[in-house]
GROMACS .gro file of C-alpha atoms in nm:
model
  406
    1MET     CA    1  -7.982   8.003   2.992
    2LEU     CA    2  -7.685   8.080   3.213
    3HIS     CA    3  -7.482   8.385   3.117
    4PRO     CA    4  -7.099   8.391   3.138
    5SER     CA    5  -6.967   8.536   3.461
    6ILE     CA    6  -6.867   8.903   3.454
    7TYR     CA    7  -6.594   8.815   3.705
    8ARG     CA    8  -6.397   8.602   3.462
    9LEU     CA    9  -6.025   8.613   3.538
   10ARG     CA   10  -5.807   8.767   3.271
   11LEU     CA   11  -5.455   8.649   3.192
   12GLN     CA   12  -5.300   8.946   3.372
   13ASP     CA   13  -5.507   8.861   3.681
   14ILE     CA   14  -5.384   8.501   3.684
   15LEU     CA   15  -5.025   8.618   3.635
   16THR     CA   16  -5.056   8.869   3.919
   17ILE     CA   17  -5.201   8.602   4.152
   18CYS     CA   18  -4.913   8.364   4.071
   19VAL     CA   19  -4.645   8.631   4.121
   20LEU     CA   20  -4.801   8.751   4.447
   21GLY     CA   21  -4.835   8.392   4.564
   22LEU     CA   22  -4.469   8.310   4.498
   23LEU     CA   23  -4.348   8.635   4.657
   24CYS     CA   24  -4.560   8.580   4.968
   25LEU     CA   25  -4.444   8.219   4.990
   26GLY     CA   26  -4.087   8.346   4.964
   27ILE     CA   27  -4.141   8.592   5.251
   28LEU     CA   28  -4.276   8.318   5.477
   29MET     CA   29  -4.014   8.058   5.392
   30VAL     CA   30  -3.710   8.288   5.395
   31GLN     CA   31  -3.817   8.421   5.735
   32SER     CA   32  -3.878   8.068   5.861
   33ALA     CA   33  -3.548   7.934   5.724
   34ALA     CA   34  -3.357   8.228   5.872
   35MET     CA   35  -3.492   8.170   6.225
   36ASN     CA   36  -3.257   8.003   6.471
   37ILE     CA   37  -3.287   7.881   6.828
   38THR     CA   38  -3.278   8.191   7.052
   39GLU     CA   39  -3.396   8.290   7.398
   40GLN     CA   40  -3.659   8.517   7.243
   41ILE     CA   41  -3.982   8.319   7.221
   42THR     CA   42  -4.206   8.592   7.074
   43TRP     CA   43  -4.239   8.665   6.702
   44HIS     CA   44  -3.956   8.873   6.563
   45TRP     CA   45  -3.819   8.949   6.217
   46THR     CA   46  -3.473   8.815   6.146
   47ASP     CA   47  -3.223   9.034   5.964
   48ARG     CA   48  -3.242   8.808   5.658
   49GLY     CA   49  -3.620   8.804   5.664
   50ALA     CA   50  -3.651   9.183   5.699
   51LYS     CA   51  -3.402   9.242   5.419
   52HIS     CA   52  -3.587   8.999   5.193
   53LEU     CA   53  -3.918   9.174   5.273
   54LEU     CA   54  -3.768   9.504   5.153
   55TYR     CA   55  -3.651   9.346   4.828
   56VAL     CA   56  -3.993   9.188   4.776
   57ALA     CA   57  -4.156   9.531   4.811
   58ILE     CA   58  -3.916   9.674   4.550
   59ALA     CA   59  -3.973   9.373   4.323
   60LEU     CA   60  -4.351   9.411   4.348
   61LEU     CA   61  -4.333   9.781   4.259
   62THR     CA   62  -4.106   9.694   3.967
   63PHE     CA   63  -4.347   9.425   3.846
   64PHE     CA   64  -4.644   9.664   3.832
   65ALA     CA   65  -4.440   9.960   3.703
   66VAL     CA   66  -4.299   9.765   3.408
   67GLY     CA   67  -4.635   9.595   3.350
   68HIS     CA   68  -4.810   9.930   3.305
   69LEU     CA   69  -4.566  10.063   3.049
   70ASN     CA   70  -4.688  10.093   2.692
   71PHE     CA   71  -4.563   9.768   2.540
   72GLU     CA   72  -4.630   9.883   2.183
   73LYS     CA   73  -4.386  10.171   2.229
   74LEU     CA   74  -4.129   9.938   2.384
   75ALA     CA   75  -4.168   9.692   2.095
   76ALA     CA   76  -4.110   9.974   1.846
   77ARG     CA   77  -3.768  10.032   2.009
   78LYS     CA   78  -3.685   9.665   2.055
   79ASN     CA   79  -3.358   9.675   1.857
   80ARG     CA   80  -3.211   9.957   2.064
   81ILE     CA   81  -3.330   9.800   2.388
   82ALA     CA   82  -3.187   9.461   2.288
   83ILE     CA   83  -2.845   9.600   2.195
   84ALA     CA   84  -2.828   9.820   2.505
   85SER     CA   85  -2.923   9.534   2.741
   86LEU     CA   86  -2.671   9.300   2.577
   87ALA     CA   87  -2.396   9.563   2.600
   88ILE     CA   88  -2.469   9.623   2.969
   89ALA     CA   89  -2.466   9.249   3.035
   90LEU     CA   90  -2.131   9.204   2.858
   91ILE     CA   91  -1.969   9.497   3.039
   92THR     CA   92  -2.088   9.389   3.384
   93CYS     CA   93  -1.988   9.027   3.323
   94ILE     CA   94  -1.637   9.147   3.240
   95LEU     CA   95  -1.617   9.389   3.534
   96VAL     CA   96  -1.719   9.126   3.789
   97LEU     CA   97  -1.412   8.919   3.698
   98VAL     CA   98  -1.172   9.211   3.755
   99PRO     CA   99  -0.992   9.190   4.093
  100HIS     CA  100  -1.090   9.461   4.345
  101ILE     CA  101  -1.409   9.533   4.145
  102GLY     CA  102  -1.609   9.213   4.164
  103THR     CA  103  -1.701   9.084   4.510
  104SER     CA  104  -1.611   8.727   4.600
  105VAL     CA  105  -1.848   8.537   4.831
  106LYS     CA  106  -1.775   8.177   4.936
  107GLY     CA  107  -1.501   8.151   4.676
  108ALA     CA  108  -1.712   8.269   4.379
  109ARG     CA  109  -1.673   8.614   4.223
  110ARG     CA  110  -2.030   8.681   4.108
  111TRP     CA  111  -2.135   9.020   4.249
  112LEU     CA  112  -2.073   9.384   4.163
  113PRO     CA  113  -2.100   9.626   4.458
  114LEU     CA  114  -2.326   9.927   4.404
  115GLY     CA  115  -2.284  10.099   4.739
  116PHE     CA  116  -2.618  10.029   4.909
  117THR     CA  117  -2.652   9.688   4.744
  118GLN     CA  118  -2.483   9.454   4.498
  119VAL     CA  119  -2.596   9.318   4.162
  120GLN     CA  120  -2.530   8.981   4.004
  121PRO     CA  121  -2.431   9.032   3.637
  122SER     CA  122  -2.544   8.680   3.546
  123GLU     CA  123  -2.902   8.786   3.628
  124LEU     CA  124  -2.872   9.073   3.382
  125ALA     CA  125  -2.717   8.836   3.127
  126LYS     CA  126  -3.009   8.591   3.144
  127TRP     CA  127  -3.272   8.843   3.048
  128ALA     CA  128  -3.050   9.033   2.806
  129VAL     CA  129  -3.013   8.711   2.605
  130VAL     CA  130  -3.391   8.658   2.602
  131ILE     CA  131  -3.462   9.014   2.482
  132PHE     CA  132  -3.179   9.007   2.227
  133LEU     CA  133  -3.288   8.677   2.070
  134ALA     CA  134  -3.654   8.777   2.067
  135ALA     CA  135  -3.568   9.103   1.888
  136THR     CA  136  -3.318   8.969   1.636
  137LEU     CA  137  -3.511   8.653   1.547
  138SER     CA  138  -3.849   8.822   1.507
  139ASN     CA  139  -4.009   8.811   1.164
  140GLU     CA  140  -3.958   9.183   1.106
  141ASN     CA  141  -3.579   9.162   1.148
  142ARG     CA  142  -3.552   8.821   0.987
  143THR     CA  143  -3.707   8.933   0.658
  144ALA     CA  144  -3.567   9.284   0.644
  145LYS     CA  145  -3.222   9.260   0.800
  146ILE     CA  146  -3.085   8.931   0.927
  147GLU     CA  147  -3.265   8.640   0.759
  148ASN     CA  148  -3.166   8.373   1.010
  149ARG     CA  149  -3.227   8.091   0.762
  150LYS     CA  150  -2.871   8.151   0.644
  151PHE     CA  151  -2.590   8.018   0.861
  152PHE     CA  152  -2.345   8.307   0.886
  153PRO     CA  153  -2.601   8.575   0.985
  154LEU     CA  154  -2.723   8.335   1.254
  155LEU     CA  155  -2.363   8.287   1.367
  156LEU     CA  156  -2.328   8.664   1.409
  157ILE     CA  157  -2.636   8.664   1.631
  158LEU     CA  158  -2.503   8.383   1.850
  159LEU     CA  159  -2.148   8.518   1.893
  160PRO     CA  160  -2.232   8.774   2.167
  161ILE     CA  161  -2.448   8.513   2.341
  162ALA     CA  162  -2.158   8.268   2.333
  163ALA     CA  163  -1.934   8.541   2.477
  164ILE     CA  164  -2.178   8.596   2.765
  165CYS     CA  165  -2.196   8.222   2.837
  166LEU     CA  166  -1.814   8.199   2.840
  167LEU     CA  167  -1.791   8.490   3.083
  168VAL     CA  168  -2.060   8.353   3.313
  169VAL     CA  169  -1.938   7.992   3.311
  170ILE     CA  170  -1.604   8.091   3.466
  171GLU     CA  171  -1.771   8.138   3.805
  172ASP     CA  172  -2.123   8.002   3.755
  173PHE     CA  173  -2.162   7.688   3.546
  174GLY     CA  174  -2.531   7.641   3.635
  175THR     CA  175  -2.644   7.985   3.514
  176ALA     CA  176  -2.440   7.952   3.194
  177PHE     CA  177  -2.608   7.618   3.128
  178LEU     CA  178  -2.948   7.776   3.193
  179ILE     CA  179  -2.878   8.062   2.949
  180ALA     CA  180  -2.764   7.819   2.679
  181LEU     CA  181  -3.065   7.592   2.731
  182CYS     CA  182  -3.313   7.881   2.718
  183ALA     CA  183  -3.142   8.022   2.407
  184LEU     CA  184  -3.174   7.681   2.241
  185THR     CA  185  -3.548   7.668   2.308
  186ILE     CA  186  -3.596   8.018   2.161
  187LEU     CA  187  -3.397   7.920   1.851
  188LEU     CA  188  -3.616   7.614   1.802
  189VAL     CA  189  -3.935   7.818   1.836
  190ALA     CA  190  -3.796   8.073   1.589
  191ARG     CA  191  -3.765   7.785   1.338
  192VAL     CA  192  -3.391   7.800   1.292
  193LYS     CA  193  -3.278   7.518   1.065
  194LEU     CA  194  -3.181   7.207   1.258
  195TRP     CA  195  -2.863   7.148   1.059
  196HIS     CA  196  -2.742   7.493   1.167
  197LEU     CA  197  -2.783   7.386   1.529
  198ALA     CA  198  -2.620   7.051   1.451
  199ILE     CA  199  -2.309   7.237   1.333
  200LEU     CA  200  -2.299   7.457   1.644
  201ALA     CA  201  -2.375   7.180   1.894
  202PRO     CA  202  -2.036   6.996   1.900
  203PRO     CA  203  -1.821   7.302   1.989
  204ALA     CA  204  -2.080   7.411   2.248
  205ILE     CA  205  -2.086   7.067   2.410
  206ALA     CA  206  -1.705   7.045   2.399
  207ALA     CA  207  -1.676   7.384   2.573
  208GLY     CA  208  -1.925   7.274   2.839
  209VAL     CA  209  -1.735   6.950   2.906
  210TRP     CA  210  -1.404   7.137   2.928
  211PHE     CA  211  -1.536   7.390   3.180
  212MET     CA  212  -1.692   7.108   3.381
  213THR     CA  213  -1.369   6.908   3.401
  214HIS     CA  214  -1.138   7.210   3.429
  215LYS     CA  215  -1.233   7.275   3.793
  216SER     CA  216  -1.202   6.981   4.026
  217TYR     CA  217  -1.494   7.073   4.251
  218ARG     CA  218  -1.735   7.047   3.957
  219MET     CA  219  -1.620   6.696   3.876
  220THR     CA  220  -1.637   6.608   4.245
  221ARG     CA  221  -2.003   6.715   4.251
  222MET     CA  222  -2.074   6.505   3.945
  223MET     CA  223  -1.910   6.197   4.096
  224SER     CA  224  -2.071   6.242   4.440
  225PHE     CA  225  -2.413   6.264   4.276
  226ARG     CA  226  -2.379   5.896   4.180
  227ASP     CA  227  -2.360   5.796   4.547
  228PRO     CA  228  -2.407   6.078   4.802
  229PHE     CA  229  -2.367   5.836   5.093
  230ALA     CA  230  -2.014   5.742   4.987
  231ASN     CA  231  -1.889   6.062   5.152
  232PRO     CA  232  -2.179   6.188   5.368
  233GLN     CA  233  -1.978   6.449   5.559
  234ARG     CA  234  -1.831   6.626   5.256
  235GLU     CA  235  -1.945   6.609   4.891
  236GLY     CA  236  -2.268   6.424   4.965
  237TYR     CA  237  -2.367   6.637   5.265
  238HIS     CA  238  -2.595   6.883   5.080
  239MET     CA  239  -2.785   6.609   4.900
  240ILE     CA  240  -2.833   6.391   5.208
  241GLN     CA  241  -2.963   6.679   5.420
  242SER     CA  242  -3.201   6.781   5.142
  243LEU     CA  243  -3.339   6.427   5.120
  244LEU     CA  244  -3.385   6.425   5.499
  245SER     CA  245  -3.597   6.739   5.467
  246PHE     CA  246  -3.835   6.563   5.230
  247SER     CA  247  -3.858   6.251   5.444
  248THR     CA  248  -3.922   6.456   5.759
  249GLY     CA  249  -4.194   6.669   5.599
  250GLY     CA  250  -4.400   6.384   5.458
  251ILE     CA  251  -4.745   6.473   5.329
  252PHE     CA  252  -4.856   6.742   5.575
  253GLY     CA  253  -4.519   6.882   5.688
  254THR     CA  254  -4.391   6.961   6.035
  255GLY     CA  255  -4.560   7.301   6.041
  256LEU     CA  256  -4.447   7.650   5.945
  257GLY     CA  257  -4.138   7.744   6.144
  258ARG     CA  258  -4.099   7.398   6.297
  259GLY     CA  259  -3.845   7.256   6.055
  260VAL     CA  260  -3.526   7.104   6.196
  261GLN     CA  261  -3.298   7.090   5.892
  262LYS     CA  262  -3.272   7.470   5.875
  263LEU     CA  263  -3.110   7.477   6.222
  264GLY     CA  264  -2.758   7.442   6.086
  265TYR     CA  265  -2.798   7.112   5.905
  266LEU     CA  266  -2.914   7.217   5.555
  267PRO     CA  267  -2.670   7.457   5.382
  268GLU     CA  268  -2.806   7.747   5.172
  269ASP     CA  269  -3.151   7.697   5.322
  270THR     CA  270  -3.277   8.042   5.220
  271THR     CA  271  -3.151   8.025   4.860
  272ASP     CA  272  -3.054   7.711   4.669
  273PHE     CA  273  -3.233   7.459   4.896
  274ILE     CA  274  -3.536   7.660   5.003
  275PHE     CA  275  -3.763   7.411   4.824
  276ALA     CA  276  -3.642   7.147   5.070
  277VAL     CA  277  -3.744   7.375   5.359
  278ILE     CA  278  -4.087   7.420   5.198
  279CYS     CA  279  -4.132   7.044   5.171
  280GLU     CA  280  -4.019   6.985   5.530
  281GLU     CA  281  -4.247   7.245   5.688
  282LEU     CA  282  -4.543   7.246   5.447
  283GLY     CA  283  -4.514   6.890   5.322
  284LEU     CA  284  -4.637   6.754   4.991
  285PHE     CA  285  -4.912   7.017   4.976
  286GLY     CA  286  -4.655   7.296   4.997
  287ALA     CA  287  -4.458   7.139   4.712
  288ILE     CA  288  -4.773   7.106   4.500
  289LEU     CA  289  -4.868   7.469   4.570
  290THR     CA  290  -4.524   7.592   4.467
  291ILE     CA  291  -4.522   7.393   4.144
  292ALA     CA  292  -4.882   7.497   4.068
  293LEU     CA  293  -4.787   7.866   4.088
  294TYR     CA  294  -4.509   7.817   3.833
  295LEU     CA  295  -4.748   7.619   3.612
  296GLY     CA  296  -4.984   7.916   3.639
  297ILE     CA  297  -4.716   8.142   3.488
  298LEU     CA  298  -4.660   7.883   3.216
  299TYR     CA  299  -5.036   7.871   3.149
  300VAL     CA  300  -5.051   8.251   3.113
  301ALA     CA  301  -4.763   8.244   2.864
  302TRP     CA  302  -4.924   7.959   2.668
  303GLN     CA  303  -5.259   8.136   2.645
  304SER     CA  304  -5.090   8.462   2.550
  305ILE     CA  305  -4.907   8.287   2.265
  306ARG     CA  306  -5.236   8.129   2.151
  307ASN     CA  307  -5.393   8.476   2.140
  308MET     CA  308  -5.105   8.599   1.925
  309LEU     CA  309  -5.154   8.307   1.689
  310GLY     CA  310  -5.524   8.386   1.663
  311GLY     CA  311  -5.647   8.077   1.847
  312SER     CA  312  -5.742   7.772   1.640
  313GLY     CA  313  -5.777   7.816   1.268
  314THR     CA  314  -5.771   8.196   1.255
  315PRO     CA  315  -5.494   8.413   1.111
  316ALA     CA  316  -5.217   8.527   1.342
  317ARG     CA  317  -5.240   8.885   1.457
  318HIS     CA  318  -4.864   8.922   1.499
  319SER     CA  319  -4.750   8.729   1.194
  320GLU     CA  320  -4.577   9.043   1.068
  321ASN     CA  321  -4.372   9.071   1.389
  322SER     CA  322  -4.316   8.773   1.617
  323PHE     CA  323  -4.121   8.972   1.878
  324PRO     CA  324  -4.398   8.954   2.144
  325LEU     CA  325  -4.440   8.580   2.085
  326LEU     CA  326  -4.068   8.503   2.121
  327LEU     CA  327  -4.040   8.734   2.422
  328VAL     CA  328  -4.329   8.565   2.603
  329PHE     CA  329  -4.185   8.222   2.526
  330GLY     CA  330  -3.839   8.330   2.642
  331ILE     CA  331  -3.965   8.473   2.971
  332ALA     CA  332  -4.173   8.164   3.051
  333SER     CA  333  -3.887   7.932   2.951
  334MET     CA  334  -3.631   8.112   3.168
  335ILE     CA  335  -3.857   8.116   3.476
  336CYS     CA  336  -3.982   7.758   3.446
  337LEU     CA  337  -3.647   7.605   3.347
  338GLN     CA  338  -3.475   7.772   3.642
  339ALA     CA  339  -3.749   7.652   3.878
  340LEU     CA  340  -3.728   7.303   3.730
  341ILE     CA  341  -3.349   7.286   3.777
  342ASN     CA  342  -3.371   7.417   4.134
  343ILE     CA  343  -3.639   7.162   4.227
  344ALA     CA  344  -3.442   6.885   4.054
  345VAL     CA  345  -3.133   6.977   4.257
  346ALA     CA  346  -3.331   6.984   4.583
  347THR     CA  347  -3.479   6.641   4.509
  348VAL     CA  348  -3.133   6.508   4.412
  349SER     CA  349  -3.251   6.436   4.058
  350VAL     CA  350  -2.953   6.618   3.904
  351PRO     CA  351  -2.607   6.711   4.037
  352PRO     CA  352  -2.608   7.012   4.273
  353LYS     CA  353  -2.587   7.358   4.116
  354GLY     CA  354  -2.597   7.700   4.279
  355MET     CA  355  -2.929   7.824   4.142
  356SER     CA  356  -3.208   8.004   4.326
  357LEU     CA  357  -3.582   7.933   4.310
  358PRO     CA  358  -3.733   8.227   4.115
  359LEU     CA  359  -3.935   8.475   4.326
  360VAL     CA  360  -3.905   8.251   4.634
  361SER     CA  361  -3.537   8.231   4.730
  362ALA     CA  362  -3.376   8.514   4.923
  363GLY     CA  363  -3.207   8.761   4.695
  364GLY     CA  364  -3.182   9.118   4.581
  365SER     CA  365  -3.090   9.190   4.221
  366GLY     CA  366  -3.219   8.856   4.092
  367LEU     CA  367  -3.557   8.906   4.259
  368VAL     CA  368  -3.605   9.257   4.120
  369ILE     CA  369  -3.480   9.174   3.767
  370THR     CA  370  -3.699   8.864   3.747
  371SER     CA  371  -4.000   9.070   3.855
  372ALA     CA  372  -3.919   9.324   3.583
  373ALA     CA  373  -3.915   9.046   3.323
  374LEU     CA  374  -4.251   8.920   3.444
  375GLY     CA  375  -4.371   9.280   3.426
  376LEU     CA  376  -4.305   9.264   3.051
  377LEU     CA  377  -4.527   8.956   3.035
  378LEU     CA  378  -4.792   9.147   3.232
  379GLY     CA  379  -4.769   9.435   2.983
  380ILE     CA  380  -4.816   9.199   2.689
  381CYS     CA  381  -5.123   9.043   2.851
  382ARG     CA  382  -5.270   9.385   2.919
  383SER     CA  383  -5.213   9.495   2.559
  384GLN     CA  384  -5.390   9.180   2.437
  385THR     CA  385  -5.686   9.253   2.663
  386ARG     CA  386  -5.720   9.598   2.509
  387THR     CA  387  -5.698   9.476   2.148
  388LEU     CA  388  -5.839   9.123   2.136
  389PRO     CA  389  -6.214   9.071   2.152
  390SER     CA  390  -6.346   8.838   2.420
  391GLU     CA  391  -6.422   8.493   2.280
  392GLY     CA  392  -6.753   8.330   2.365
  393VAL     CA  393  -6.870   8.617   2.590
  394GLU     CA  394  -7.196   8.784   2.499
  395GLU     CA  395  -7.246   9.153   2.552
  396HIS     CA  396  -7.491   9.245   2.828
  397PRO     CA  397  -7.606   9.602   2.771
  398ASP     CA  398  -7.841   9.586   3.070
  399ILE     CA  399  -7.562   9.515   3.322
  400GLY     CA  400  -7.516   9.815   3.544
  401LYS     CA  401  -7.853   9.975   3.455
  402PRO     CA  402  -8.120  10.020   3.723
  403ALA     CA  403  -8.408   9.775   3.715
  404LEU     CA  404  -8.741   9.901   3.582
  405ALA     CA  405  -9.003   9.973   3.842
  406MET     CA  406  -9.291   9.727   3.842
   0.00000   0.00000   0.00000
């Protein structure tokens, strides 16, 4: 009889492999996309590549530091953490819109300078919404304080989230849409009544349509998406160059560092369209690897939720407090939805939006904050490993003992 392997991967191991894989892929592709034609033929770090490497190191330290915090103690203070994070997000989203405080780059005021670096308040807002909804919609708060099965208490919960979306959508329609979509998925998982959402949907959709049509460049993007080749040198330029990257890469790619589209043809090649660079240089296999790593994070979240629900047919361990469940679902939804939208934009499946590929695109604050959120998922997986018994694994008391002499 074959015994189960003692080297069985745990959920936190799979999550760590996926995060490390995406971060390493980001280092390679940002460095490759940032390289230009120069007289120097030997290997050298570009300024963008070296800066991204520094942020990856900080993000990795943040991931492990947050992941090794005591999640039970954090969960006990979830209400204070949720309110504090939401307050910080609201304040920074307001400050970034104030002239001479927020920094404008390429016509968009999205950054707050912090001396040595700058932070994007919309990144704080994304995760503040996830933590706030997970805390306020958990069973403990729902039965004792808020009872979200009633409409007006639910409306009070959604008002600050609506305020954040309205502040973010002024300069960043894509991130505001992502926040609203992720919030909707969390509300559905928390079993909010559908007729409540039906009442709130029309004003939310009307606000989204107004903000889309209010600025002409957003409508221009929508119209050019219908036929990018109608104006290939202006509105359709990004989409056409991205499609050329896919056609050039084919199945096996042109080789790492040998892409052509990054040499001034493909705009935002280290951020919004880095997936196109991956497909050009690493081909179909590079695209499959990237998607597989995100699916790995989704798998970890799914298995973690199954553990909280006690598997199949057994009572839920966290039925008295669904905060960890909603938090895990919110983290996985935010990461995977953002990756899905970025890949859809790069493949010209949806109109172009300024949204990075999580853990891969060049960035500073977004990279570190996303790693911190995944660190929370790591902490939850570690706490489950300490408390949940292993299923289907027999104990082997003789493992590690010296063999008896014959």
